[in-house]
Amino acid sequence: GKSTVSTNLALGLKAQGARVGLLDADLYGPSIPTMLGLQGQRPKIQDIHGQPKITPLEAHGIYTMSIGFIIEPEQAVVLRGPRLSGVIKQFINDTVWPPLDYLIVDLPPGTGDIQLTLVQTVPVTGAVLVTTPQEVALADAVKAMNMFFLPNINIPVLGVVENMSWFTPAELPDNKYYIFGQGGGEALAKASKSTVLGQVPLVQGIREAGDGGRPAVLDENNKVSREAFMTVAQNVVRQVAVRNETMDPTQMVNVQS
């Protein structure tokens, strides 16, 4: 659920008046075009001082870039390390992003080339870890956490979002069924010495909203889902402010292969 959380977080920040960009760095499984209703659209290229630059697309008031805007939906992305790194660098350095308060980067799972390229290309303010409550998902999230904590990377963890925390059927909005267990978000927050930024329930409307190109945080009729994502966004704003007040600015990482 990282893409669902990233998209709704970006739109939740926009709803609070921030200028927001959303970079889809999951090159193997780009889902941001679908979630923002931008399937089939292509970014424009403009000439800036003799250099071709990419113009990000806009949806619901946020700016976004994804490899899904460049390839066909059914096309497999077959890229090795240097090519993966080149695409991420282009999305950051060769894209004409407008002035932004936040650039949310939706990362793929794991701790590979894309993650390393990101921290080598820009100073990352902080990481938001996304997990579901069960033990298997928690084990994967811990690996990502440990990458950010490596001495030569040292990216602060802003907090944890626990996705699919419980199932709530639409006809029984007050009922909670803990299908995936409980406690995963709290355990990851404790391990990362951070905080739980929010718990997002497993609600059919969140899936339908993402598939329909109008994410749940935009639906004021879907009160449970919208409030869950707005809580996450508000807590991210708070934790970024705390991080900036208590820590030095992040430096770009010099990773030796």
XYZ file of N, CA and C in Angstrom:
771
model
N 0.797 -1.226 0.000
C 0.000 0.000 0.000
C 0.825 1.269 0.000
N 2.114 1.192 -0.390
C 2.948 2.401 -0.350
C 2.460 3.478 -1.319
N 2.035 3.068 -2.508
C 1.565 4.053 -3.487
C 0.261 4.706 -3.035
N -0.616 3.910 -2.446
C -1.868 4.471 -1.910
C -1.572 5.486 -0.816
N -0.659 5.144 0.085
C -0.298 6.069 1.157
C 0.394 7.300 0.594
N 1.324 7.119 -0.340
C 2.056 8.256 -0.917
C 1.110 9.235 -1.591
N 0.182 8.707 -2.395
C -0.735 9.567 -3.144
C -1.666 10.322 -2.210
N -2.243 9.621 -1.253
C -3.163 10.287 -0.328
C -2.423 11.229 0.616
N -1.179 10.900 0.970
C -0.379 11.823 1.775
C -0.123 13.105 1.003
N 0.268 12.988 -0.267
C 0.531 14.174 -1.089
C -0.718 15.056 -1.188
N -1.861 14.428 -1.420
C -3.102 15.200 -1.545
C -3.561 15.743 -0.191
N -3.254 15.021 0.891
C -3.568 15.526 2.228
C -2.740 16.760 2.568
N -1.484 16.770 2.155
C -0.641 17.952 2.354
C -1.158 19.120 1.520
N -1.586 18.822 0.277
C -2.165 19.869 -0.586
C -3.415 20.454 0.059
N -4.232 19.614 0.689
C -5.464 20.077 1.327
C -5.175 21.028 2.482
N -3.954 20.968 3.028
C -3.564 21.883 4.105
C -2.904 23.153 3.575
N -2.889 23.315 2.253
C -2.375 24.543 1.657
C -0.944 24.469 1.168
N -0.323 23.284 1.199
C 1.069 23.155 0.772
C 1.147 22.977 -0.744
N 2.309 23.347 -1.286
C 2.623 23.080 -2.694
C 3.355 21.740 -2.741
N 2.800 20.788 -3.490
C 3.247 19.401 -3.358
C 3.550 18.781 -4.716
N 4.639 17.997 -4.755
C 4.955 17.159 -5.898
C 4.974 15.706 -5.464
N 4.722 14.810 -6.415
C 4.710 13.369 -6.140
C 5.543 12.680 -7.214
N 6.671 12.113 -6.807
C 7.575 11.422 -7.726
C 7.397 9.924 -7.577
N 6.989 9.265 -8.659
C 6.781 7.817 -8.667
C 8.115 7.156 -8.994
N 8.823 6.699 -7.960
C 10.130 6.072 -8.153
C 10.049 4.558 -8.236
N 8.842 4.011 -8.229
C 8.676 2.560 -8.383
C 8.657 2.268 -9.881
N 9.844 2.151 -10.466
C 9.948 2.056 -11.919
C 9.398 0.744 -12.454
N 9.457 -0.327 -11.669
C 8.968 -1.618 -12.139
C 7.447 -1.736 -12.046
N 6.836 -1.002 -11.128
C 5.387 -1.094 -10.958
C 4.763 0.266 -10.756
N 4.825 1.137 -11.774
C 4.297 2.498 -11.594
C 2.773 2.511 -11.519
N 2.234 2.942 -10.403
C 0.776 2.946 -10.242
C 0.211 4.350 -10.029
N 1.084 5.346 -9.897
C 0.607 6.717 -9.677
C -0.255 7.227 -10.834
N 0.082 6.941 -12.129
C -0.803 7.417 -13.204
C -2.245 6.950 -13.041
N -2.440 5.693 -12.644
C -3.794 5.178 -12.434
C -4.454 5.868 -11.250
N -3.714 6.012 -10.166
C -4.306 6.561 -8.942
C -4.704 8.025 -9.095
N -4.026 8.743 -10.015
C -4.355 10.153 -10.233
C -5.192 10.374 -11.486
N -5.614 9.279 -12.151
C -6.455 9.417 -13.335
C -5.729 9.992 -14.536
N -4.441 9.694 -14.661
C -3.631 10.265 -15.736
C -3.164 9.222 -16.748
N -3.823 8.057 -16.799
C -3.391 7.014 -17.729
C -3.427 7.545 -19.163
N -2.370 7.212 -19.908
C -2.314 7.591 -21.312
C -1.802 8.986 -21.576
N -1.623 9.791 -20.551
C -1.117 11.145 -20.759
C 0.403 11.135 -20.808
N 0.966 12.086 -21.525
C 2.407 12.167 -21.719
C 2.916 13.541 -21.269
N 4.067 13.575 -20.603
C 4.626 14.876 -20.216
C 5.162 15.620 -21.437
N 5.118 16.934 -21.385
C 5.669 17.750 -22.470
C 7.160 17.973 -22.226
N 7.873 18.199 -23.296
C 9.292 18.540 -23.236
C 9.436 20.008 -23.603
N 10.152 20.758 -22.786
C 10.410 22.163 -23.107
C 11.897 22.436 -23.111
N 12.271 23.444 -23.879
C 13.678 23.809 -24.022
C 14.025 24.870 -22.978
N 14.970 24.539 -22.100
C 15.423 25.484 -21.078
C 16.914 25.730 -21.300
N 17.231 26.938 -21.777
C 18.629 27.304 -22.042
C 19.325 26.269 -22.932
N 18.594 25.831 -23.956
C 19.175 24.898 -24.904
C 19.165 23.445 -24.473
N 18.589 23.146 -23.294
C 18.535 21.781 -22.797
C 17.086 21.306 -22.722
N 16.793 20.093 -23.219
C 15.417 19.588 -23.117
C 15.091 19.193 -21.675
N 13.978 19.677 -21.193
C 13.536 19.374 -19.826
C 12.107 18.848 -19.856
N 11.779 18.020 -18.855
C 10.453 17.402 -18.765
C 9.544 18.268 -17.898
N 8.307 18.452 -18.341
C 7.310 19.173 -17.549
C 6.428 18.155 -16.826
N 6.376 18.164 -15.505
C 5.525 17.198 -14.796
C 4.054 17.434 -15.094
N 3.257 16.387 -14.974
C 1.811 16.517 -15.152
C 1.176 16.988 -13.847
N -0.006 17.563 -13.970
C -0.729 18.057 -12.791
C -2.068 17.337 -12.666
N -2.401 16.949 -11.441
C -3.711 16.345 -11.166
C -4.126 16.719 -9.753
N -5.360 17.160 -9.604
C -5.922 17.499 -8.288
C -5.043 18.522 -7.545
N -4.332 19.361 -8.301
C -3.540 20.419 -7.686
C -2.140 20.044 -7.276
N -1.713 18.795 -7.544
C -0.333 18.411 -7.257
C 0.372 18.054 -8.575
N 1.701 18.127 -8.555
C 2.502 17.843 -9.743
C 3.148 16.471 -9.591
N 3.232 15.739 -10.707
C 3.699 14.361 -10.597
C 4.485 13.929 -11.826
N 5.400 12.992 -11.600
C 6.187 12.416 -12.685
C 6.311 10.928 -12.430
N 6.185 10.119 -13.511
C 6.232 8.661 -13.391
C 6.703 8.076 -14.715
N 7.398 6.962 -14.641
C 7.764 6.260 -15.875
C 6.516 5.726 -16.577
N 5.413 5.633 -15.841
C 4.148 5.219 -16.435
C 3.615 6.202 -17.462
N 4.123 7.452 -17.458
C 3.730 8.430 -18.470
C 4.535 8.272 -19.758
N 5.565 7.454 -19.718
C 6.493 7.335 -20.846
C 6.334 6.008 -21.566
N 6.054 4.949 -20.821
C 5.911 3.621 -21.427
C 4.434 3.278 -21.577
N 4.159 2.245 -22.381
C 2.787 1.766 -22.518
C 2.391 0.984 -21.262
N 1.099 0.976 -20.897
C 0.670 0.336 -19.644
C 1.081 -1.126 -19.528
N 1.067 -1.866 -20.651
C 1.388 -3.289 -20.586
C 2.869 -3.571 -20.799
N 3.656 -2.528 -21.021
C 5.082 -2.719 -21.319
C 5.866 -3.054 -20.049
N 6.683 -4.100 -20.131
C 7.536 -4.467 -18.996
C 8.744 -3.550 -18.942
N 9.078 -3.105 -17.746
C 10.275 -2.281 -17.551
C 11.434 -3.220 -17.223
N 12.373 -3.323 -18.148
C 13.527 -4.196 -17.962
C 14.772 -3.315 -17.945
N 15.191 -2.936 -16.749
C 16.329 -2.022 -16.588
C 17.279 -2.574 -15.541
N 18.565 -2.401 -15.784
C 19.563 -2.774 -14.794
C 20.023 -1.523 -14.053
N 20.915 -1.725 -13.076
C 21.302 -0.670 -12.150
C 21.578 0.695 -12.752
N 22.538 0.828 -13.682
C 22.868 2.156 -14.214
C 21.698 2.835 -14.905
N 20.863 2.045 -15.619
C 19.713 2.637 -16.294
C 18.654 3.066 -15.297
N 18.441 2.255 -14.248
C 17.511 2.653 -13.190
C 17.943 3.979 -12.577
N 19.223 4.066 -12.256
C 19.753 5.285 -11.645
C 19.578 6.480 -12.577
N 19.799 6.254 -13.880
C 19.674 7.350 -14.843
C 18.267 7.905 -14.912
N 17.263 7.010 -14.854
C 15.870 7.460 -14.908
C 15.530 8.299 -13.672
N 15.928 7.831 -12.488
C 15.638 8.577 -11.259
C 16.303 9.949 -11.294
N 17.543 10.006 -11.747
C 18.243 11.298 -11.836
C 17.542 12.236 -12.813
N 17.055 11.690 -13.929
C 16.321 12.517 -14.884
C 15.046 13.072 -14.272
N 14.326 12.223 -13.534
C 13.073 12.672 -12.931
C 13.310 13.785 -11.909
N 14.503 13.807 -11.326
C 14.810 14.836 -10.333
C 15.465 16.058 -10.979
N 16.507 15.824 -11.772
C 17.319 16.935 -12.277
C 16.859 17.490 -13.615
N 16.191 16.677 -14.426
C 15.776 17.117 -15.759
C 14.282 17.359 -15.855
N 13.615 17.445 -14.723
C 12.189 17.768 -14.672
C 12.023 19.164 -14.094
N 11.186 19.968 -14.731
C 10.983 21.353 -14.300
C 9.906 21.367 -13.214
N 10.308 20.992 -11.999
C 9.379 21.039 -10.876
C 9.129 22.497 -10.490
N 7.880 22.882 -10.262
C 7.623 24.236 -9.760
C 8.081 24.353 -8.309
N 8.081 25.558 -7.728
C 8.426 25.684 -6.305
C 7.506 24.805 -5.452
N 8.113 23.964 -4.608
C 7.349 23.006 -3.812
C 7.700 23.126 -2.341
N 6.722 22.857 -1.480
C 6.976 22.713 -0.052
C 7.367 21.274 0.281
N 6.777 20.321 -0.434
C 7.064 18.902 -0.214
C 7.160 18.189 -1.559
N 8.144 17.317 -1.689
C 8.195 16.374 -2.800
C 8.138 14.980 -2.187
N 7.009 14.306 -2.361
C 6.822 12.954 -1.853
C 7.367 11.973 -2.883
N 8.236 11.054 -2.460
C 8.818 10.069 -3.363
C 8.276 8.693 -2.990
N 7.552 8.092 -3.927
C 6.987 6.758 -3.725
C 8.039 5.737 -4.147
N 8.677 5.083 -3.171
C 9.762 4.153 -3.442
C 9.245 2.732 -3.647
N 9.982 1.927 -4.407
C 9.633 0.510 -4.518
C 10.022 -0.221 -3.239
N 9.581 -1.457 -3.073
C 10.031 -2.228 -1.917
C 11.514 -2.545 -2.035
N 12.129 -2.821 -0.906
C 13.526 -3.247 -0.930
C 14.506 -2.136 -0.620
N 15.770 -2.454 -0.850
C 16.864 -1.541 -0.496
C 17.889 -1.515 -1.626
N 17.429 -1.323 -2.854
C 18.294 -1.480 -4.008
C 18.764 -0.197 -4.645
N 18.999 -0.267 -5.958
C 19.608 0.831 -6.711
C 18.800 2.119 -6.645
N 17.477 2.005 -6.702
C 16.647 3.208 -6.725
C 16.777 3.973 -5.414
N 16.719 3.262 -4.302
C 16.864 3.923 -3.003
C 18.240 4.594 -2.878
N 19.285 3.878 -3.272
C 20.632 4.440 -3.170
C 20.802 5.646 -4.082
N 20.250 5.575 -5.295
C 20.348 6.716 -6.218
C 19.646 7.934 -5.638
N 18.478 7.722 -5.033
C 17.740 8.851 -4.459
C 18.570 9.577 -3.413
N 19.141 8.841 -2.463
C 19.857 9.498 -1.376
C 21.187 10.083 -1.850
N 21.683 9.631 -3.012
C 22.892 10.201 -3.578
C 22.609 11.424 -4.440
N 21.337 11.633 -4.813
C 20.981 12.688 -5.761
C 20.386 13.906 -5.078
N 19.645 13.696 -4.005
C 19.031 14.816 -3.270
C 19.206 14.604 -1.772
N 19.248 15.687 -0.991
C 19.250 15.538 0.466
C 17.826 15.235 0.948
N 17.601 14.010 1.404
C 16.262 13.562 1.787
C 15.958 14.026 3.210
N 14.870 14.758 3.373
C 14.507 15.283 4.687
C 14.212 14.166 5.675
N 13.476 13.152 5.219
C 13.126 12.071 6.131
C 12.362 10.987 5.411
N 12.265 9.840 6.058
C 11.568 8.678 5.493
C 10.305 8.393 6.290
N 9.257 8.014 5.570
C 8.025 7.528 6.179
C 7.935 6.041 5.861
N 7.904 5.214 6.895
C 7.821 3.768 6.713
C 6.362 3.336 6.670
N 6.049 2.462 5.710
C 4.682 1.956 5.575
C 4.704 0.451 5.810
N 3.831 -0.004 6.679
C 3.747 -1.445 6.960
C 2.292 -1.831 7.167
N 2.028 -3.109 7.054
C 0.755 -3.642 7.531
C 1.040 -4.345 8.860
N 0.021 -4.707 9.624
C 0.278 -5.143 11.003
C 0.998 -6.478 11.156
N 0.945 -7.343 10.135
C 1.430 -8.699 10.366
C 2.949 -8.798 10.331
N 3.448 -9.894 10.883
C 4.885 -10.085 11.114
C 5.695 -10.080 9.822
N 5.174 -10.694 8.759
C 5.923 -10.790 7.507
C 6.179 -9.397 6.923
N 5.157 -8.557 6.888
C 5.317 -7.196 6.367
C 6.261 -6.395 7.250
N 6.176 -6.593 8.535
C 7.030 -5.875 9.469
C 8.498 -6.210 9.228
N 8.788 -7.474 8.945
C 10.167 -7.880 8.687
C 10.740 -7.159 7.473
N 9.939 -6.994 6.417
C 10.400 -6.271 5.225
C 10.624 -4.796 5.534
N 9.716 -4.198 6.303
C 9.838 -2.771 6.622
C 11.059 -2.503 7.496
N 11.394 -3.440 8.369
C 12.579 -3.285 9.218
C 13.849 -3.206 8.377
N 13.915 -3.983 7.301
C 15.085 -3.922 6.414
C 15.223 -2.537 5.800
N 14.113 -1.974 5.336
C 14.153 -0.619 4.786
C 14.586 0.381 5.851
N 14.055 0.224 7.060
C 14.431 1.101 8.168
C 15.933 1.043 8.421
N 16.478 -0.174 8.438
C 17.907 -0.323 8.723
C 18.782 0.292 7.641
N 18.292 0.316 6.390
C 19.051 0.982 5.337
C 19.175 2.476 5.630
N 18.066 3.109 6.030
C 18.107 4.543 6.317
C 19.007 4.850 7.510
N 19.166 3.888 8.401
C 19.980 4.100 9.594
C 21.459 3.790 9.396
N 21.852 3.268 8.229
C 23.268 2.999 7.994
C 24.077 4.272 8.200
N 25.261 4.192 8.823
C 26.028 5.406 9.143
C 26.321 6.292 7.940
N 26.558 5.684 6.765
C 26.885 6.508 5.600
C 25.642 6.981 4.840
N 24.439 6.619 5.331
C 23.190 7.125 4.742
C 22.503 8.070 5.725
N 22.150 7.570 6.921
C 21.716 8.422 8.033
C 20.566 9.355 7.662
N 19.473 8.768 7.188
C 18.255 9.531 6.882
C 17.293 9.401 8.064
N 16.811 10.511 8.621
C 15.876 10.406 9.748
C 14.573 9.715 9.345
N 14.028 8.910 10.239
C 12.706 8.312 10.037
C 11.683 9.210 10.722
N 10.773 9.751 9.933
C 9.764 10.669 10.472
C 8.673 9.927 11.239
N 8.393 8.694 10.833
C 7.358 7.939 11.505
C 6.868 6.793 10.649
N 5.830 6.134 11.140
C 5.310 4.905 10.534
C 3.827 5.080 10.229
N 3.445 4.646 9.036
C 2.021 4.542 8.694
C 1.661 3.068 8.679
N 0.683 2.683 9.483
C 0.199 1.309 9.483
C -1.015 1.243 8.560
N -0.845 0.529 7.447
C -1.916 0.401 6.458
C -2.681 -0.903 6.688
N -3.943 -0.914 6.298
C -4.810 -2.093 6.458
C -4.858 -2.534 7.922
N -4.962 -1.568 8.816
C -4.911 -1.861 10.249
C -6.068 -2.737 10.700
N -7.232 -2.522 10.130
C -8.400 -3.341 10.423
C -9.371 -3.224 9.259
N -10.273 -4.162 9.159
C -11.294 -4.129 8.114
C -12.583 -3.580 8.693
N -13.123 -2.591 7.999
C -14.403 -2.012 8.395
C -15.366 -2.086 7.217
N -16.409 -2.905 7.283
C -17.383 -2.953 6.177
C -18.212 -1.671 6.144
N -18.573 -1.269 4.941
C -19.305 -0.009 4.769
C -20.620 -0.002 5.542
N -21.278 -1.177 5.621
C -22.586 -1.214 6.296
C -22.453 -1.266 7.821
N -21.222 -1.501 8.313
C -20.976 -1.534 9.764
C -19.766 -0.643 10.086
N -19.911 0.670 9.947
C -18.759 1.578 10.057
C -18.101 1.590 11.433
N -18.784 1.117 12.448
C -18.205 1.120 13.796
C -17.506 -0.197 14.143
N -17.557 -1.165 13.239
C -16.946 -2.469 13.502
C -15.514 -2.512 12.977
N -14.651 -3.191 13.724
C -13.260 -3.363 13.319
C -12.886 -4.840 13.398
N -12.404 -5.376 12.286
C -11.963 -6.763 12.234
C -10.468 -6.769 11.905
N -9.661 -7.276 12.819
C -8.203 -7.190 12.686
C -7.685 -8.396 11.887
N -7.901 -8.336 10.587
C -7.584 -9.458 9.698
C -6.091 -9.769 9.702
N -5.269 -8.749 9.729
C -3.814 -8.935 9.652
C -3.134 -8.843 11.014
N -3.896 -8.988 12.079
C -3.304 -8.888 13.404
C -3.203 -7.451 13.877
N -2.456 -7.255 14.953
C -2.337 -5.929 15.537
C -0.899 -5.684 15.995
N -0.539 -4.410 16.065
C 0.711 -4.037 16.713
C 1.903 -3.824 15.815
N 1.784 -4.108 14.514
C 2.940 -3.973 13.632
C 3.456 -2.549 13.537
N 2.555 -1.593 13.423
C 2.957 -0.192 13.332
C 3.660 0.289 14.585
N 3.113 -0.072 15.738
C 3.724 0.327 17.006
C 5.104 -0.300 17.171
N 5.239 -1.567 16.771
C 6.531 -2.249 16.893
C 7.582 -1.589 16.005
N 7.190 -1.208 14.782
C 8.134 -0.569 13.861
C 8.489 0.834 14.340
N 7.516 1.550 14.887
C 7.788 2.882 15.423
C 8.763 2.799 16.592
N 8.585 1.792 17.435
C 9.497 1.607 18.568
C 10.900 1.274 18.080
N 11.001 0.377 17.090
C 12.309 -0.016 16.570
C 13.023 1.150 15.910
N 12.275 2.039 15.263
C 12.871 3.179 14.559
C 12.961 4.432 15.426
N 12.564 4.300 16.704
C 12.572 5.430 17.638
C 11.803 6.625 17.046
N 10.656 6.303 16.460
C 9.818 7.343 15.860
C 8.408 7.225 16.426
N 7.430 7.538 15.633
C 6.051 7.557 16.110
C 5.132 6.984 15.049
N 3.953 6.525 15.454
C 2.931 6.091 14.493
C 2.219 7.336 13.970
N 2.357 7.579 12.679
C 1.763 8.767 12.066
C 0.269 8.595 11.827
N -0.176 7.352 11.770
C -1.597 7.098 11.566
C -1.845 5.649 11.207
N -3.089 5.226 11.389
C -3.532 3.884 11.016
C -4.628 4.023 9.970
N -4.455 3.314 8.868
C -5.405 3.398 7.763
C -6.179 2.092 7.688
N -7.500 2.138 7.774
C -8.278 0.901 7.748
C -8.348 0.300 6.352
N -8.648 -0.981 6.297
C -8.886 -1.681 5.037
C -10.346 -1.458 4.671
N -10.560 -0.507 3.760
C -11.911 -0.104 3.384
C -12.033 -0.210 1.867
N -13.124 -0.785 1.404
C -13.307 -0.985 -0.033
C -13.229 0.334 -0.797
N -13.716 1.402 -0.185
C -13.741 2.695 -0.859
C -12.356 3.225 -1.188
N -11.335 2.876 -0.391
C -9.974 3.338 -0.670
C -9.476 2.717 -1.970
N -9.733 1.409 -2.139
C -9.334 0.738 -3.377
C -10.089 1.307 -4.566
N -11.393 1.488 -4.416
C -12.201 2.009 -5.521
C -11.764 3.419 -5.902
N -11.433 4.225 -4.907
C -11.016 5.601 -5.181
C -9.692 5.631 -5.934
N -8.744 4.767 -5.530
C -7.467 4.715 -6.220
C -7.599 4.232 -7.643
N -8.395 3.187 -7.853
C -8.613 2.671 -9.201
C -9.341 3.686 -10.078
N -10.160 4.520 -9.449
C -10.949 5.493 -10.204
C -10.251 6.805 -10.468
N -9.023 6.944 -9.980
C -8.259 8.153 -10.260
C -8.600 9.346 -9.392
N -9.365 9.118 -8.347
C -9.695 10.206 -7.421
C -9.529 9.665 -6.005
N -8.304 9.746 -5.448
C -7.977 9.077 -4.179
C -8.895 9.451 -3.030
N -8.917 8.566 -2.031
C -9.893 8.630 -0.950
C -9.860 9.940 -0.178
N -8.695 10.556 -0.047
C -8.604 11.779 0.750
C -9.415 12.919 0.124
N -9.762 12.787 -1.164
C -10.556 13.817 -1.836
C -12.050 13.619 -1.638
N -12.445 12.474 -1.117
C -13.866 12.131 -1.000
C -14.383 12.493 0.389
N -15.057 13.611 0.484
C -15.554 14.065 1.784
C -16.715 13.210 2.280
N -17.302 12.404 1.394
C -18.368 11.510 1.822
C -17.824 10.243 2.476
N -16.551 9.939 2.192
C -15.913 8.759 2.778
C -15.144 9.221 4.021
N -15.886 9.492 5.062
C -15.324 10.160 6.233
C -14.212 9.370 6.906
N -14.385 8.043 7.064
C -13.399 7.225 7.771
C -12.051 7.261 7.062
N -12.067 7.017 5.758
C -10.820 6.974 4.991
C -10.171 8.345 4.923
N -10.983 9.372 4.645
C -10.429 10.716 4.509
C -9.768 11.168 5.806
N -10.436 10.940 6.918
C -9.873 11.361 8.203
C -8.586 10.616 8.520
N -8.508 9.334 8.147
C -7.293 8.557 8.402
C -6.110 9.157 7.659
N -6.289 9.478 6.382
C -5.184 10.037 5.599
C -4.875 11.481 5.991
N -5.886 12.256 6.362
C -5.625 13.629 6.808
C -4.840 13.622 8.116
N -5.124 12.647 8.989
C -4.340 12.515 10.225
C -2.879 12.234 9.908
N -2.643 11.337 8.947
C -1.265 11.045 8.532
C -0.588 12.313 8.019
N -1.273 13.054 7.152
C -0.685 14.263 6.568
C -0.373 15.309 7.645
N -1.296 15.499 8.570
C -1.072 16.474 9.645
C 0.112 16.076 10.525
N 0.225 14.790 10.799
C 1.334 14.318 11.627
C 2.666 14.395 10.885
N 2.657 14.180 9.566
C 3.893 14.345 8.790
C 4.356 15.794 8.840
N 3.438 16.739 8.686
C 3.805 18.160 8.794
C 4.448 18.441 10.149
N 3.848 17.907 11.196
C 4.367 18.123 12.546
C 5.759 17.511 12.706
N 5.935 16.286 12.225
C 7.220 15.608 12.403
C 8.325 16.225 11.547
N 7.975 16.729 10.373
C 8.972 17.437 9.557
C 9.425 18.703 10.281
N 8.482 19.412 10.897
C 8.840 20.625 11.634
C 9.760 20.291 12.812
N 9.432 19.214 13.537
C 10.277 18.785 14.663
C 11.661 18.391 14.162
N 11.692 17.624 13.077
C 12.974 17.193 12.518
C 13.825 18.406 12.118
N 13.220 19.406 11.484
C 13.986 20.572 11.029
C 14.463 21.443 12.183
N 13.721 21.430 13.287
C 14.114 22.224 14.448
C 15.208 21.561 15.263
N 15.261 20.233 15.236
C 16.160 19.510 16.138
C 17.365 18.880 15.452
N 17.387 18.860 14.117
C 18.491 18.220 13.399
C 19.053 19.157 12.339
N 20.313 18.914 11.990
C 20.923 19.657 10.888
C 20.296 19.218 9.570
N 20.382 20.056 8.527
C 19.889 19.646 7.207
C 20.585 18.359 6.748
N 19.828 17.519 6.068
C 20.393 16.270 5.534
C 21.374 16.580 4.412
N 22.453 15.835 4.380
C 23.427 15.974 3.290
C 23.217 14.842 2.295
N 23.542 15.145 1.024
C 23.506 14.069 0.031
C 24.525 13.006 0.412
N 24.180 11.764 0.138
C 24.971 10.620 0.591
C 26.043 10.290 -0.434
N 27.233 9.992 0.053
C 28.314 9.503 -0.800
C 28.500 8.015 -0.500
N 27.872 7.181 -1.341
C 27.910 5.740 -1.133
C 28.982 5.152 -2.029
N 29.936 4.467 -1.431
C 30.979 3.786 -2.195
C 30.503 2.380 -2.524
N 30.577 2.004 -3.810
C 30.120 0.673 -4.217
C 31.159 -0.379 -3.856
